[in-house]
Amino acid sequence: MSLLDRFTDGWRKYRKPGYYEEFDYHWAMTIDLDKCTGCEACVTACQAENNLPIVGEKAFAEGREMKWIRIERYWEGEYPDVKLRFIPMLCQQCDSAPCETVCPVSATYHNQDGLNTQIYNRCIGTRSCAVYCPYEVRYFNWNDHQWDAPLEQQLNPDVTVREKGVMEKCTFCIQRIRQAKDHAKDDGRRRVRDGEVQPACVQTCPANALVFGDRKDPNSQVSRSMNDPRAYRVLEELNTDPSVVYLKKVDAKG
Amino acid sequence: MPNIERRDFLKLVGAGSVGVGAGFYLRESIKHPMEHLIPHVVAPEDFSTGIDTWYNTVCSMCAAGCGISVRTREGRVKKIEGNPSHPVSQGRLCALGQAGPQVLYNPDRLTGPLMQTGERGSGAFAQITWDEGLSKVADRLDLLRAAERGNRVCLLSQGVRGHLAQLFERFVDQLGSERLLHYDFDHPHTLYAANQRFFGEQRLPYYDLKNTRYLLSFGADYLGSWISPVHHSLGFGHSRQGRPDVRGRFVQIEPRMSLSGAAADEWIAARPGTEGLLALAVAHHILSKGYYQGADRADWIAVLAGYTTTEVAAQTGVPAETIVRLADAFAQTQPSLAIGGGSAGNHSNGVDTLVAVNALNYLVGNLGKAGGLVFNPEPAGPTTHPHQASYRTMLEFVEDARRGNIEVLIVNGTNPVFTLPSAAGFAEALAEIPLIVSLSSFLDETTALADVILPSHTYLESWGDDFPEPGVGFPVGAVSQPVASPLYDTRATGDIILGLAQRLDMNDVLPWSSMEDCIKDGWRQIHERGGGDVRTESFESFWRAVLTAGVWGEETHRESTFTLDKSVIAGIGVQAPEFSGASDDYPFILHPYLSTTLHDGRAANLPWLQELPDPMTSVVYGSWVEMNPVTAKGLGLTEGDLVDIESPHGRIRAPVYVYPAIMPDVIAMPIGQGHAEYGRYARNRGVNPIEILSPQMEPQTGSLASSATRVKITATGRRAELVKTGGNSRDLGRNIVQTTGAGQHSANLNSIPITVIPS
């Protein structure tokens, strides 16, 4: 087998549906839009957990804010028959992620848990991934960020503080997943229990709209939730195969 | 290196190392002595490097009283999450609560006692010691007390509960003063008064959103800022998609769509101040359709005669068919629940409006049952009197201060210079008070005018306790414990008061040496009384159990029988709202609302929340004025045009935001920005709409009718681009947020166990 064959073979295997069957986990999230109130508790929780910087008013105006999860809002109709729809938008952890194929240095790749991960010290800042991402959930560090003392004392020691020139995005709180795996190992278990690990956004959601778990476990909350008849994926026609599944909002006027 | 010989080079190197050494020793010598100590040769039990320690305590960011769990690592606070055992928050937390660490580690905190050295407001402060600060205040208090002029002392605090409230009460009482005021801009005075009138009690009931099938909300932004947003959100989520085959329906009635309006199935714009009329029209239809068959039916029919759906439709601007549809659904979908508050309560007819909302619950039998309105039992904590000061009370205080009747003002946590309209003249009245003492942790607008600042710990460093009001249908209490060592030379509020008390020989009434003692003593009584879910022999094990769990609750419930007095029915009726300013001169009604992110401005100093987009508009870092698209077009205004908003009592300037869900003759502004002080993140950003509010009051409670100010809009011809997240505000066929018909419903797929109200 030539080197090229080996490479394409591995590539095909990796792109094949069911690739993750060989591994222990395939993390996924569902977001129930009928429950989401748009309160943005998830946004602040993420900011606190993942050492997201404050960019300041000027950088924000230039569209350089750093929010791994954000609430998008879409108005429908006109007054008085008007509605505002919220949708939390975060990295969709696509299984066929456009951002991964475009990175010239493979700084973003798919790990065996089905996570789209970003290797900060490999990233050279071409920003191609952000261009390719149809969900616009990749954030580039245009500057080194400051934490006015003593705000830096709050920084989460489990998460890297990123520097200028590096792309970053939601990790599904990979540090929490690692910790849960470690606990499972210490307890002599092979697998993490359902509900044992929750990203910061899921953990705090006051309306309980977000559910996180392993979709390889058919009995996990997230698996059951993904089988909901209301389930859909955003921009499904692009075949990115996201791991974030939304549950349709019920429009029950009248 | 030209022209440098080897010998010179060595000399330079030598000098350099001496310099480095001197620098090192200089740096060492100016360090705080604590830093020279080797920390934790024997580490405390709960301190191990690399391991998280979680402490349960109570959130103090708003008045809801959520239980929180704080993650600390090596003694530092890293993250705050809801305490899963606490029935109010149940493991969840809002954006405000999540931002708690930035209160503790805020770079603009006051680091020790200060004394104003220049003119008030000059910002010239000198550091003093605690002993000096406390003695200075205590000496003055002592003189006044000895001269039997203790009533010239006023303690003005933010709303506090539990043993701190009791401590305040005793302290002020010992001084011989009756001036203990709690002032919060967002305190729902009219709601308390309406419940007092209708149910005969000064306690709020528990609104059981979780089990309701139909919620009619009159102006209450229950998901954003009203009373207990986290708990309401839990109930909302469960009611929506947590039960098999049942999906709760939510209807929101308000002139400007709030967060709760966006979440509702139906948003109905009624003219400002006519919400109560609408409620009575719904009641009228309930009676005329015969949904209500109680013995007092005739009385109701008599009192509601003037509120037919057609008449009210004309007054509210809501079509009669809609009112009929709402009334039918409200009466037929059981259990249902009507709540009222927020802007609906902040009108000249606020109390009557909220009484009318209570009447709806009575007429369809929502009282005392799951999914309706559940009465709360006696709170478990110490009994204190209500001290919440209405606008009228604050005016009386201002008047007293002007006349020179106030000699010492102690301010704790509240910031009336910012949260009172300028028409109240509060800041000017402060000039007449000889001694102002602030216990705030931050240099806010009121504290900037203080003579002596004795800064408090933040809530994450203090001992305290809380008994949530309104409760959750059964008595709940929680102890607030320090989760981090004090960062600066500050003290817990209770300890400052106790420090003063000790200097004033109040030991027989305030015998505690510290707030921790005081709290512990209070909880000893709770332990001795028995009951509750923590039952142990010794107090020490009880105390440990309460601290570990972070919450304590009793399994008692109130009997839900309720009989309505006939005189209450006779008193039902809602007058048309009164607005200040003639409609010709001031064509718009100003609808100020509590910011979801900054609340009443208290969170404006937290950078996470400054940079958190407003949920409805996505604007950050500033103020804006919301305007209906048709109105804006008529005035020739687009987003970012700077306009002057002028009421009979002042003028402010803000950029326009074209808001699709607001009535054409209403303009809305978020409260929260416009600070002149309060640290680097808050200062000089946006404007404060409270400033220009007319001093219009709800006559029964004397509370500020904050939604009753008329304004006019003048274009300035200038622009200020709003800073907000990019993107189009319309979906444009991308089908990002997908919806489905009412028929589809998922049964119990992702519900969580909620521990409230066993049926």
Short mmCIF file of N, CA, C and O in Angstrom, two decimals, chain B residues 5-42:
data_model
loop_
_atom_site.label_atom_id
_atom_site.label_comp_id
_atom_site.label_asym_id
_atom_site.label_seq_id
_atom_site.Cartn_x
_atom_site.Cartn_y
_atom_site.Cartn_z
N GLU B 5 35.66 49.57 26.56
CA GLU B 5 36.73 48.66 26.86
C GLU B 5 36.25 47.59 27.82
O GLU B 5 35.18 47.71 28.43
N ARG B 6 37.06 46.56 27.92
CA ARG B 6 36.65 45.44 28.72
C ARG B 6 36.41 45.87 30.16
O ARG B 6 35.44 45.47 30.82
N ARG B 7 37.26 46.76 30.65
CA ARG B 7 37.13 47.20 32.02
C ARG B 7 35.81 47.95 32.24
O ARG B 7 35.10 47.70 33.21
N ASP B 8 35.51 48.86 31.30
CA ASP B 8 34.23 49.58 31.40
C ASP B 8 33.05 48.62 31.37
O ASP B 8 32.08 48.77 32.11
N PHE B 9 33.19 47.64 30.50
CA PHE B 9 32.10 46.68 30.36
C PHE B 9 31.86 45.97 31.70
O PHE B 9 30.73 45.85 32.18
N LEU B 10 32.95 45.55 32.33
CA LEU B 10 32.80 44.85 33.62
C LEU B 10 32.18 45.76 34.67
O LEU B 10 31.34 45.34 35.47
N LYS B 11 32.60 47.02 34.61
CA LYS B 11 32.03 47.98 35.56
C LYS B 11 30.51 48.09 35.38
O LYS B 11 29.74 48.07 36.34
N LEU B 12 30.14 48.18 34.11
CA LEU B 12 28.72 48.31 33.81
C LEU B 12 27.94 47.09 34.30
O LEU B 12 26.89 47.19 34.90
N VAL B 13 28.53 45.94 34.02
CA VAL B 13 27.87 44.71 34.47
C VAL B 13 27.73 44.71 35.98
O VAL B 13 26.68 44.39 36.55
N GLY B 14 28.78 45.14 36.64
CA GLY B 14 28.75 45.20 38.11
C GLY B 14 27.65 46.12 38.59
O GLY B 14 26.83 45.75 39.43
N ALA B 15 27.63 47.32 38.01
CA ALA B 15 26.61 48.29 38.41
C ALA B 15 25.21 47.73 38.16
O ALA B 15 24.30 47.89 38.96
N GLY B 16 25.12 47.05 37.02
CA GLY B 16 23.81 46.46 36.67
C GLY B 16 23.35 45.48 37.71
O GLY B 16 22.21 45.52 38.15
N SER B 17 24.25 44.62 38.16
CA SER B 17 23.78 43.61 39.11
C SER B 17 23.45 44.25 40.45
O SER B 17 22.50 43.82 41.11
N VAL B 18 24.18 45.28 40.82
CA VAL B 18 23.82 45.98 42.05
C VAL B 18 22.42 46.56 41.90
O VAL B 18 21.58 46.46 42.77
N GLY B 19 22.19 47.15 40.71
CA GLY B 19 20.87 47.71 40.44
C GLY B 19 19.78 46.67 40.57
O GLY B 19 18.77 46.89 41.22
N VAL B 20 20.05 45.54 39.95
CA VAL B 20 19.05 44.47 40.01
C VAL B 20 18.81 44.06 41.46
O VAL B 20 17.68 43.95 41.93
N GLY B 21 19.90 43.93 42.19
CA GLY B 21 19.76 43.53 43.60
C GLY B 21 18.99 44.55 44.38
O GLY B 21 18.05 44.21 45.11
N ALA B 22 19.35 45.85 44.16
CA ALA B 22 18.64 46.90 44.90
C ALA B 22 17.17 46.87 44.56
O ALA B 22 16.30 46.99 45.43
N GLY B 23 16.89 46.68 43.26
CA GLY B 23 15.50 46.62 42.83
C GLY B 23 14.77 45.50 43.54
O GLY B 23 13.65 45.68 44.02
N PHE B 24 15.42 44.36 43.63
CA PHE B 24 14.80 43.23 44.27
C PHE B 24 14.46 43.54 45.73
O PHE B 24 13.34 43.33 46.19
N TYR B 25 15.47 44.11 46.43
CA TYR B 25 15.23 44.37 47.86
C TYR B 25 14.20 45.48 48.06
O TYR B 25 13.39 45.44 48.97
N LEU B 26 14.25 46.46 47.13
CA LEU B 26 13.26 47.53 47.22
C LEU B 26 11.86 46.94 47.06
O LEU B 26 10.93 47.22 47.82
N ARG B 27 11.72 46.05 46.08
CA ARG B 27 10.41 45.46 45.82
C ARG B 27 9.97 44.62 47.02
O ARG B 27 8.82 44.66 47.44
N GLU B 28 10.93 43.89 47.57
CA GLU B 28 10.58 43.06 48.73
C GLU B 28 10.13 43.93 49.90
O GLU B 28 9.20 43.59 50.62
N SER B 29 10.84 45.07 50.07
CA SER B 29 10.57 45.87 51.26
C SER B 29 9.22 46.57 51.18
O SER B 29 8.62 46.88 52.21
N ILE B 30 8.72 46.82 49.94
CA ILE B 30 7.42 47.49 49.89
C ILE B 30 6.26 46.49 49.83
O ILE B 30 5.12 46.87 49.80
N LYS B 31 6.59 45.23 49.78
CA LYS B 31 5.52 44.24 49.77
C LYS B 31 4.75 44.25 51.08
O LYS B 31 5.29 44.59 52.13
N HIS B 32 3.52 43.85 51.01
CA HIS B 32 2.73 43.66 52.22
C HIS B 32 3.38 42.55 53.04
O HIS B 32 3.84 41.55 52.48
N PRO B 33 3.46 42.72 54.37
CA PRO B 33 4.14 41.71 55.19
C PRO B 33 3.60 40.30 54.96
O PRO B 33 4.34 39.32 55.02
N MET B 34 2.30 40.20 54.65
CA MET B 34 1.70 38.89 54.43
C MET B 34 2.41 38.13 53.32
O MET B 34 2.50 36.90 53.35
N GLU B 35 2.92 38.87 52.35
CA GLU B 35 3.50 38.20 51.19
C GLU B 35 4.85 37.56 51.51
O GLU B 35 5.35 36.76 50.75
N HIS B 36 5.44 37.96 52.63
CA HIS B 36 6.72 37.35 53.00
C HIS B 36 6.52 35.99 53.63
O HIS B 36 7.44 35.20 53.76
N LEU B 37 5.30 35.74 54.07
CA LEU B 37 5.07 34.47 54.75
C LEU B 37 5.02 33.35 53.73
O LEU B 37 4.57 33.53 52.62
N ILE B 38 5.50 32.22 54.14
CA ILE B 38 5.35 31.06 53.27
C ILE B 38 3.95 30.53 53.51
O ILE B 38 3.59 30.19 54.63
N PRO B 39 3.13 30.54 52.51
CA PRO B 39 1.74 30.19 52.76
C PRO B 39 1.58 28.69 53.04
O PRO B 39 2.22 27.87 52.40
N HIS B 40 0.77 28.41 53.98
CA HIS B 40 0.27 27.06 54.18
C HIS B 40 1.36 26.00 54.31
O HIS B 40 1.42 25.05 53.53
N VAL B 41 2.25 26.20 55.26
CA VAL B 41 3.20 25.13 55.57
C VAL B 41 2.37 23.90 55.97
O VAL B 41 2.61 22.79 55.52
N VAL B 42 1.37 24.16 56.78
CA VAL B 42 0.35 23.14 56.99
C VAL B 42 -0.94 23.73 56.42
O VAL B 42 -1.52 24.65 56.97
#
